[in-house]
Amino acid sequence: MGWHLSILVMATTCFMLFPISDQSSQSELLQQLRKQLEYPRQLDTWGNPSSDPCYTQPTAVLAVTCEGNALMELKIIGDRITKPPKFNGYSVPNVTLSEVFVLDSFVTTLARLTTLRVVILVSLCLWGPLPDKIHCLSSLEVLDLSSNFLYGSIPPKLSVMSKLRTMTLDGNYFNVSVPDWLDSFSNLTVLRLQSNLLKGFIPASIGKADVLTELALAGNSISGDVPNLGNLSKFEMLDLRDNQLDGELPEMPTALVTILLSKNSLKGEIPEQFVQLNRLQHLDLSFNFLVGSPPEESFALPNISYLNLAANMLSGSLSSSLTCSSTLGFVDLSTNQFTGDLPACLNGNMNNKVVKFVGNCFSTDPAHQHEAKYCHQSHKERGSNKDVGLVITVVGILFIVLVLSLVLMASNKRSCQIVLVEQQFLQKHKQDNSTSGMSSELLVNASKSS
Ligand SMILES: *[C@@H]1O[C@H](CO)[C@@H](O)[C@H](O)[C@H]1NC(C)=O
Ligand SMILES: *[C@@H]1O[C@H](CO)[C@@H](O)[C@H](O)[C@H]1NC(C)=O
Ligand SMILES: *[C@@H]1O[C@H](CO)[C@@H](O)[C@H](O)[C@H]1NC(C)=O
Ligand SMILES: *[C@@H]1O[C@H](CO)[C@@H](O)[C@H](O)[C@H]1NC(C)=O
Ligand SMILES: *[C@@H]1O[C@H](CO)[C@@H](O)[C@H](O)[C@H]1NC(C)=O
């Protein structure tokens, strides 16, 4: 009922926005779009009055597809433009379209091309909040507005676009939370909102978006848990890299082919259930705070080719009988707390397999491993040791400063020397710190470059 109501609302608002005058023909609307886009050079061919955009040969940067006279697809890829360090919602000279550009008017023009099924308008310097009237493109199946300067929220009215299959809004400035109405899309299979400024949690309702196959939210500031997508039987690709997710890993839907969760703050162990992911090819859990031992069968998953567990707090020893899938081409175990021998199937870069394991306590390649005691300390102990160390250092410095100032009072003449001694002390302390506390990222980068 609610659904029908929203269709009705949609029909009326769109009807009011665009009374069926239809005086302006399709090609006039296209000319209008060209003007509003401030004549990008990709559209120079439209400048020739004798050429009909429907009949121009599609190129990599421009495609206009028509069926009969009805416009089906509009694809314009602008010049890639480096993003300004700070975009505050207003036009930036030579970066965004000019200040006279109004996204709302542009979308009004666009939405009158009601037959459109595919709209791809990438890197065109569009700027502004995305107006919700874009939902009036009710035949739309693919919407890609990547690499523009869109900000604010993703309009909830988009959810009435029942034919929409793919929505890609990567590389914009959307800065509210991830929409919680995604399950109301009946046909949405691909959602990409990477490299925006999204914050807040991933709504649990996403676990009900039945036909979803791909969710890519990498490069935002999303926090909270990885949602439970266990019921999504068609789900193949999850990319949540580079966010602030800090929960434990949930069980994953078994159709998954790619799981990318690196550079978050995920805790807990890798669930045993991961060994049921028979289609999995690419698993990246690097740069998190995962603990425990990874399930050994994950090295033997039938289709696994890339397995990156680097820079976590994984521990224990891998059994010598561990088997590797013949498809496995890359394994990174660097910068964890593994002990014991490296299992034979990971030892030596056999069968064109790349295996990285520096910064653990393996008995193999001791030159690049820590001493055993490093891996037997839990993270917490090491943390508190560090705190104790810090306190001792601070007390030490205070003590030395006190002694030095007593000496200073005794003899004012030697002040230059004292400062020197103090500087040397601080310098030494800094060096000590930087060698023992070398960041895991550095180690991993070092291992990568080697
Ligand atoms: C989103 O970005 C715009 C433009 O920079 C800004 O005006 C607005 O306050 C931001 N909104 C939020 C919720 O941060
Ligand atoms: C913008 O580009 C024009 C022409 O390339 C140049 O003359 C002008 O100085 C540029 N403006 C800014 C603010 O960079
Ligand atoms: C969803 O997609 C299917 C197949 O692509 C199509 O038959 C169906 O009409 C679509 N649903 C809606 C509401 O458009
Ligand atoms: C999965 O579906 C079952 C049965 O429909 C339901 O009970 C359960 O809550 C669902 N799980 C999630 C995470 O949505
Ligand atoms: C493994 O991958 C191949 C191709 O990459 C694919 O044909 C095959 O169906 C996959 N196996 C499973 C169990 O998904």
XYZ file of C-alpha atoms and ligand atoms in Angstrom:
520
model
C 0.000 0.000 0.000
C 2.727 2.439 1.061
C 4.588 1.533 -2.071
C 1.619 2.331 -4.300
C 1.131 5.567 -2.460
C 4.710 6.607 -3.084
C 4.354 5.775 -6.782
C 1.276 7.975 -6.832
C 3.111 10.793 -5.070
C 5.964 10.387 -7.458
C 3.660 10.504 -10.476
C 1.944 13.651 -9.281
C 5.085 15.554 -8.308
C 6.810 14.614 -11.532
C 3.695 15.521 -13.461
C 3.594 18.932 -11.794
C 7.261 19.500 -12.412
C 7.048 18.608 -16.037
C 3.670 19.393 -17.560
C 3.364 17.382 -20.732
C 4.016 20.292 -23.021
C 6.690 18.302 -24.866
C 7.304 21.323 -27.059
C 10.988 20.966 -26.459
C 12.233 18.016 -28.384
C 14.815 15.588 -27.149
C 17.632 17.233 -29.060
C 16.728 20.644 -27.664
C 16.957 19.158 -24.182
C 20.357 17.712 -25.015
C 21.539 21.113 -26.238
C 20.273 22.601 -23.008
C 22.261 20.045 -21.004
C 25.363 20.860 -23.018
C 24.953 24.529 -22.164
C 24.331 23.804 -18.475
C 27.471 21.650 -18.410
C 29.323 24.718 -19.733
C 30.223 23.150 -23.072
C 32.606 20.332 -22.110
C 34.814 19.376 -25.030
C 33.374 15.827 -25.009
C 30.145 17.330 -26.379
C 31.741 19.356 -29.193
C 30.156 17.017 -31.733
C 26.712 18.176 -30.593
C 27.705 21.671 -31.760
C 27.207 20.644 -35.358
C 23.508 21.374 -36.009
C 23.267 18.759 -38.759
C 24.395 15.860 -36.566
C 21.807 14.048 -34.462
C 23.345 12.848 -31.168
C 21.364 9.609 -31.568
C 23.358 8.802 -34.650
C 26.871 9.656 -33.538
C 29.328 6.842 -33.041
C 29.749 6.100 -29.299
C 33.241 6.681 -27.885
C 34.893 5.926 -24.560
C 33.832 9.309 -23.205
C 30.483 9.824 -24.898
C 27.616 7.527 -25.733
C 24.055 8.411 -26.658
C 21.898 5.419 -27.418
C 18.416 5.632 -28.859
C 15.719 3.107 -29.633
C 13.608 4.509 -32.392
C 13.491 8.111 -31.355
C 13.574 7.430 -27.655
C 16.753 8.240 -25.814
C 17.865 5.205 -23.773
C 21.384 5.937 -22.615
C 23.351 9.087 -21.908
C 26.984 8.623 -20.969
C 29.406 11.523 -20.661
C 32.813 11.061 -19.012
C 34.516 14.381 -18.346
C 38.203 15.095 -17.844
C 39.591 13.735 -14.636
C 40.146 16.568 -12.281
C 42.167 16.589 -9.103
C 40.006 17.248 -6.096
C 40.639 20.364 -4.064
C 41.877 19.671 -0.533
C 38.814 21.330 0.847
C 35.419 21.693 -0.809
C 32.925 23.661 1.209
C 29.856 23.328 -0.977
C 30.463 26.304 -3.244
C 31.866 26.465 -6.742
C 35.661 26.478 -6.961
C 37.089 28.363 -9.950
C 38.602 26.055 -12.579
C 37.658 23.013 -10.505
C 33.866 22.788 -10.353
C 31.391 24.184 -12.842
C 30.971 27.915 -12.330
C 28.832 29.589 -9.697
C 25.967 30.114 -12.163
C 25.531 26.337 -12.467
C 22.477 25.111 -10.563
C 22.302 21.346 -10.098
C 18.566 21.550 -9.523
C 17.946 23.093 -12.967
C 20.299 20.599 -14.569
C 18.418 17.673 -13.049
C 15.102 19.252 -14.097
C 16.300 19.245 -17.704
C 17.673 15.723 -17.383
C 14.488 14.344 -15.832
C 12.461 15.450 -18.846
C 14.285 12.806 -20.856
C 11.874 10.325 -19.324
C 12.818 7.360 -21.511
C 16.373 7.211 -20.156
C 17.450 3.864 -18.731
C 21.141 4.599 -18.283
C 22.589 7.885 -17.015
C 26.380 8.050 -16.596
C 27.654 11.550 -15.884
C 31.157 11.168 -14.476
C 33.857 13.773 -13.736
C 31.798 16.651 -15.088
C 32.428 18.957 -12.114
C 28.734 19.008 -11.183
C 28.380 20.586 -7.772
C 25.561 20.937 -5.278
C 23.193 18.818 -3.229
C 21.564 16.083 -5.313
C 17.903 17.099 -5.794
C 15.343 14.378 -5.164
C 13.489 15.057 -8.417
C 16.020 12.786 -10.086
C 13.594 10.024 -9.084
C 11.323 11.257 -11.887
C 13.552 9.303 -14.262
C 11.312 6.371 -13.511
C 12.716 4.053 -16.206
C 16.244 4.422 -14.907
C 18.193 1.197 -14.400
C 21.746 2.533 -14.090
C 22.754 5.784 -12.405
C 26.415 6.758 -12.167
C 27.326 10.254 -10.985
C 30.839 9.457 -9.761
C 33.662 11.959 -9.314
C 31.617 15.105 -9.064
C 31.058 17.517 -6.213
C 27.725 16.301 -4.896
C 27.145 16.658 -1.182
C 24.515 16.421 1.525
C 22.315 13.361 1.680
C 21.344 10.743 -0.851
C 17.704 11.664 -1.436
C 15.339 9.048 0.090
C 12.996 9.451 -2.886
C 15.493 7.523 -4.970
C 14.022 4.432 -3.350
C 10.875 4.709 -5.474
C 12.969 4.095 -8.582
C 11.849 0.499 -8.771
C 13.830 -0.361 -11.891
C 17.146 0.915 -10.584
C 19.722 -1.880 -10.621
C 23.026 -0.032 -10.218
C 23.684 3.146 -8.291
C 27.235 4.512 -8.249
C 28.022 7.758 -6.487
C 31.741 7.219 -5.776
C 34.117 10.123 -5.270
C 31.663 12.788 -4.187
C 31.147 14.678 -0.940
C 28.013 13.022 0.428
C 28.354 13.703 4.117
C 25.470 12.251 6.068
C 24.796 8.645 6.999
C 24.396 5.596 4.781
C 20.734 5.514 3.652
C 18.558 3.148 5.683
C 15.966 2.659 2.973
C 18.060 0.486 0.706
C 15.863 -2.554 1.309
C 12.933 -0.710 -0.283
C 14.640 -0.825 -3.667
C 13.128 -3.883 -5.263
C 15.774 -4.393 -7.918
C 18.959 -2.777 -6.625
C 21.889 -5.140 -7.125
C 24.913 -2.848 -7.048
C 25.462 0.031 -4.655
C 28.727 1.956 -4.674
C 29.255 4.986 -2.462
C 33.029 4.855 -2.130
C 35.259 7.810 -1.267
C 32.624 10.079 0.145
C 32.309 11.580 3.619
C 29.622 9.229 4.886
C 29.489 8.667 8.622
C 27.406 6.790 11.167
C 26.528 3.102 11.041
C 25.629 0.804 8.197
C 21.892 0.247 8.733
C 20.907 -3.321 9.532
C 18.098 -3.032 6.957
C 20.698 -3.586 4.262
C 20.591 -7.246 5.286
C 17.108 -7.377 3.746
C 18.057 -5.988 0.331
C 17.403 -9.403 -1.213
C 18.887 -9.008 -4.660
C 21.973 -7.042 -3.654
C 25.169 -8.511 -5.121
C 27.680 -5.741 -4.485
C 28.133 -3.201 -1.703
C 31.107 -0.849 -1.874
C 31.434 1.784 0.831
C 35.235 1.992 1.052
C 36.910 5.252 1.958
C 34.286 6.853 4.170
C 34.133 7.442 7.933
C 31.615 4.741 8.715
C 31.776 3.270 12.216
C 30.075 0.467 14.124
C 29.622 -3.115 13.011
C 29.912 -4.857 9.693
C 26.222 -5.611 9.008
C 24.947 -9.161 8.984
C 24.343 -9.950 5.334
C 23.857 -13.665 5.980
C 20.445 -13.753 4.296
C 21.575 -12.221 1.004
C 21.856 -15.328 -1.139
C 23.168 -13.486 -4.202
C 25.714 -11.324 -2.449
C 29.202 -11.547 -4.049
C 31.257 -8.467 -3.324
C 31.769 -6.532 -0.083
C 34.199 -3.616 0.023
C 34.299 -1.653 3.277
C 38.021 -0.812 3.321
C 39.298 2.329 4.945
C 36.515 3.130 7.372
C 36.231 3.098 11.146
C 34.302 -0.129 11.625
C 35.123 -1.543 15.033
C 32.887 -4.502 15.746
C 33.560 -8.200 15.354
C 33.335 -9.976 12.032
C 29.858 -11.414 11.373
C 29.200 -14.614 9.457
C 29.265 -13.967 5.754
C 26.828 -14.940 2.978
C 28.114 -18.000 1.192
C 27.979 -16.624 -2.353
C 30.730 -14.113 -1.585
C 33.634 -13.942 -3.999
C 35.394 -10.848 -2.624
C 35.663 -9.541 0.935
C 37.693 -6.360 1.454
C 37.753 -5.066 5.026
C 41.293 -3.733 5.453
C 42.113 -0.558 7.363
C 39.329 -0.607 9.911
C 39.445 -1.373 13.630
C 37.777 -4.773 13.541
C 38.180 -6.904 16.653
C 37.741 -10.504 17.688
C 38.535 -13.672 15.797
C 38.009 -14.663 12.196
C 34.795 -16.739 12.333
C 35.056 -20.478 11.616
C 32.133 -19.957 9.260
C 34.537 -18.359 6.728
C 35.664 -21.868 5.741
C 32.236 -22.382 4.162
C 32.807 -19.595 1.647
C 33.449 -21.943 -1.236
C 33.366 -19.273 -3.885
C 35.717 -16.889 -2.089
C 38.658 -15.689 -4.175
C 39.843 -12.519 -2.500
C 39.987 -11.957 1.266
C 41.653 -8.840 2.673
C 41.450 -8.344 6.448
C 44.761 -6.459 6.822
C 45.276 -3.538 9.196
C 42.714 -4.392 11.842
C 42.935 -5.681 15.410
C 41.938 -9.297 14.812
C 43.166 -11.864 17.314
C 43.353 -15.641 17.618
C 44.362 -18.076 14.914
C 42.817 -17.920 11.444
C 40.789 -21.038 10.562
C 43.330 -23.230 8.778
C 40.869 -24.405 6.138
C 40.727 -20.843 4.838
C 44.065 -21.481 3.087
C 42.459 -24.415 1.314
C 39.213 -22.809 0.136
C 38.629 -24.160 -3.373
C 38.833 -20.820 -5.179
C 40.936 -18.652 -2.871
C 43.689 -16.734 -4.655
C 44.443 -13.712 -2.445
C 44.593 -13.900 1.330
C 45.834 -10.849 3.212
C 45.892 -11.011 7.018
C 48.803 -8.588 7.538
C 49.048 -6.127 10.405
C 46.634 -7.672 12.875
C 47.289 -9.365 16.227
C 46.808 -12.920 15.014
C 48.756 -15.488 16.968
C 49.418 -19.169 17.506
C 51.242 -21.508 15.213
C 49.965 -22.879 11.943
C 49.958 -26.657 11.810
C 52.560 -28.310 9.638
C 49.823 -30.259 7.880
C 48.096 -27.086 6.723
C 47.138 -27.389 3.078
C 46.926 -24.639 0.526
C 44.500 -24.439 -2.326
C 46.142 -24.789 -5.731
C 44.538 -21.464 -6.650
C 46.331 -19.577 -3.882
C 48.685 -16.988 -5.398
C 49.260 -14.427 -2.642
C 49.384 -14.758 1.140
C 50.422 -11.973 3.512
C 50.832 -12.849 7.200
C 53.263 -9.986 7.983
C 53.232 -8.085 11.241
C 51.231 -10.427 13.410
C 52.276 -12.627 16.326
C 52.513 -16.029 14.670
C 54.964 -18.531 16.133
C 56.397 -21.902 15.149
C 57.352 -23.113 11.695
C 55.910 -21.764 8.505
C 53.824 -24.653 7.044
C 55.421 -26.313 4.048
C 52.812 -25.119 1.574
C 53.603 -21.513 2.516
C 57.346 -21.961 2.685
C 59.402 -20.904 -0.282
C 57.673 -19.026 -3.027
C 56.625 -22.187 -4.795
C 54.260 -22.419 -7.727
C 54.475 -18.697 -8.361
C 52.944 -18.149 -4.964
C 53.973 -14.968 -3.125
C 54.105 -15.416 0.658
C 54.984 -12.589 3.041
C 55.541 -13.182 6.732
C 58.043 -10.665 8.163
C 57.458 -9.220 11.622
C 56.188 -12.380 13.356
C 58.024 -14.921 15.512
C 58.267 -17.710 12.942
C 61.338 -19.908 13.163
C 61.766 -19.457 9.412
C 63.881 -16.468 8.293
C 64.785 -15.364 11.837
C 66.498 -12.202 10.573
C 63.097 -10.696 9.845
C 61.249 -12.091 12.835
C 60.821 -10.883 16.400
C 62.103 -12.782 19.382
C 59.698 -15.404 20.678
C 58.772 -13.397 23.747
C 57.356 -10.615 21.565
C 54.639 -12.967 20.326
C 53.852 -14.439 23.740
C 52.953 -11.101 25.240
C 49.370 -10.209 24.699
C 48.697 -6.815 23.177
C 47.331 -5.534 26.459
C 50.511 -6.413 28.329
C 52.563 -4.716 25.715
C 50.313 -1.692 25.927
C 50.708 -1.437 29.695
C 54.445 -2.086 29.439
C 54.587 0.850 27.104
C 52.692 2.981 29.631
C 55.036 1.944 32.431
C 57.950 2.709 30.132
C 56.511 6.126 29.436
C 56.043 6.891 33.118
C 59.616 5.805 33.873
C 60.911 7.947 31.023
C 58.955 11.008 32.141
C 60.077 10.573 35.762
C 63.632 10.060 34.481
C 63.526 13.231 32.421
C 62.105 15.215 35.321
C 64.813 13.854 37.572
C 67.556 14.737 35.124
C 66.087 18.183 34.557
C 66.012 18.660 38.314
C 69.617 17.569 38.721
C 70.651 19.659 35.760
C 68.949 22.752 37.057
C 70.636 22.253 40.434
C 73.935 22.073 38.588
C 72.839 25.092 36.574
C 72.154 27.046 39.725
C 75.560 26.017 40.992
C 77.271 27.260 37.923
C 75.648 29.585 35.462
C 78.613 29.495 33.137
C 78.009 25.974 31.934
C 74.479 26.558 30.640
C 75.325 25.884 26.995
C 76.739 22.500 27.849
C 73.742 21.551 29.931
C 71.340 22.306 27.134
C 73.498 20.166 24.908
C 73.410 17.225 27.304
C 69.679 17.524 27.640
C 69.214 17.614 23.881
C 71.342 14.534 23.463
C 69.276 12.710 26.023
C 66.027 13.600 24.302
C 67.457 12.704 20.922
C 68.530 9.297 22.192
C 65.164 8.670 23.739
C 63.414 9.565 20.519
C 65.574 7.140 18.553
C 64.915 4.319 20.986
C 61.242 4.924 20.656
C 61.224 4.991 16.913
C 63.080 1.705 16.552
C 61.027 -0.277 19.034
C 57.725 1.245 18.039
C 58.144 1.060 14.298
C 54.644 1.201 12.938
C 53.197 -1.921 11.472
C 52.339 -0.040 8.344
C 56.006 0.805 7.797
C 56.930 -2.826 8.224
C 54.306 -3.927 5.786
C 55.323 -1.296 3.276
C 58.889 -2.404 3.690
C 57.882 -5.987 3.088
C 55.852 -4.971 0.075
C 58.737 -3.047 -1.458
C 61.080 -5.944 -0.821
C 27.836 18.628 4.259
O 28.656 19.403 3.395
C 28.119 20.690 3.090
C 29.016 21.339 2.096
O 30.349 21.290 2.474
C 27.988 21.490 4.374
O 27.417 22.760 4.097
C 27.086 20.735 5.343
O 27.028 21.419 6.575
C 27.625 19.334 5.574
N 26.653 18.589 6.353
C 26.998 17.797 7.361
C 25.894 17.092 8.055
O 28.157 17.667 7.716
C 41.409 29.554 -14.368
O 41.887 29.233 -15.668
C 42.106 30.375 -16.477
C 42.474 29.892 -17.884
O 43.177 28.692 -17.851
C 43.203 31.233 -15.866
O 43.405 32.386 -16.644
C 42.762 31.630 -14.453
O 43.798 32.348 -13.824
C 42.422 30.409 -13.632
N 41.853 30.846 -12.357
C 42.209 30.331 -11.198
C 41.538 30.885 -9.998
O 43.041 29.435 -11.118
C 13.042 -6.013 -11.591
O 13.809 -6.676 -12.582
C 13.139 -7.724 -13.238
C 14.097 -8.430 -14.131
O 15.139 -7.608 -14.527
C 11.950 -7.152 -13.976
O 11.246 -8.175 -14.625
C 11.043 -6.447 -12.976
O 9.980 -5.835 -13.661
C 11.817 -5.418 -12.206
N 10.971 -4.866 -11.168
C 10.483 -3.659 -11.238
C 9.637 -3.231 -10.091
O 10.736 -2.922 -12.146
C 17.360 -14.045 8.069
O 16.118 -14.620 7.764
C 15.520 -15.307 8.855
C 14.258 -15.989 8.358
O 13.586 -15.171 7.452
C 15.252 -14.309 9.968
O 14.681 -14.960 11.084
C 16.554 -13.650 10.391
O 16.330 -12.659 11.353
C 17.229 -13.027 9.180
N 18.541 -12.550 9.569
C 18.946 -11.315 9.303
C 20.319 -10.964 9.759
O 18.271 -10.499 8.717
C 35.881 -20.828 -8.996
O 36.285 -19.847 -9.948
C 36.032 -20.207 -11.290
C 36.562 -19.106 -12.173
O 37.249 -18.156 -11.520
C 34.554 -20.419 -11.488
O 34.320 -20.850 -12.801
C 34.061 -21.483 -10.515
O 32.668 -21.621 -10.646
C 34.406 -21.097 -9.103
N 34.014 -22.130 -8.168
C 33.095 -21.933 -7.238
C 32.835 -23.059 -6.304
O 32.516 -20.863 -7.137
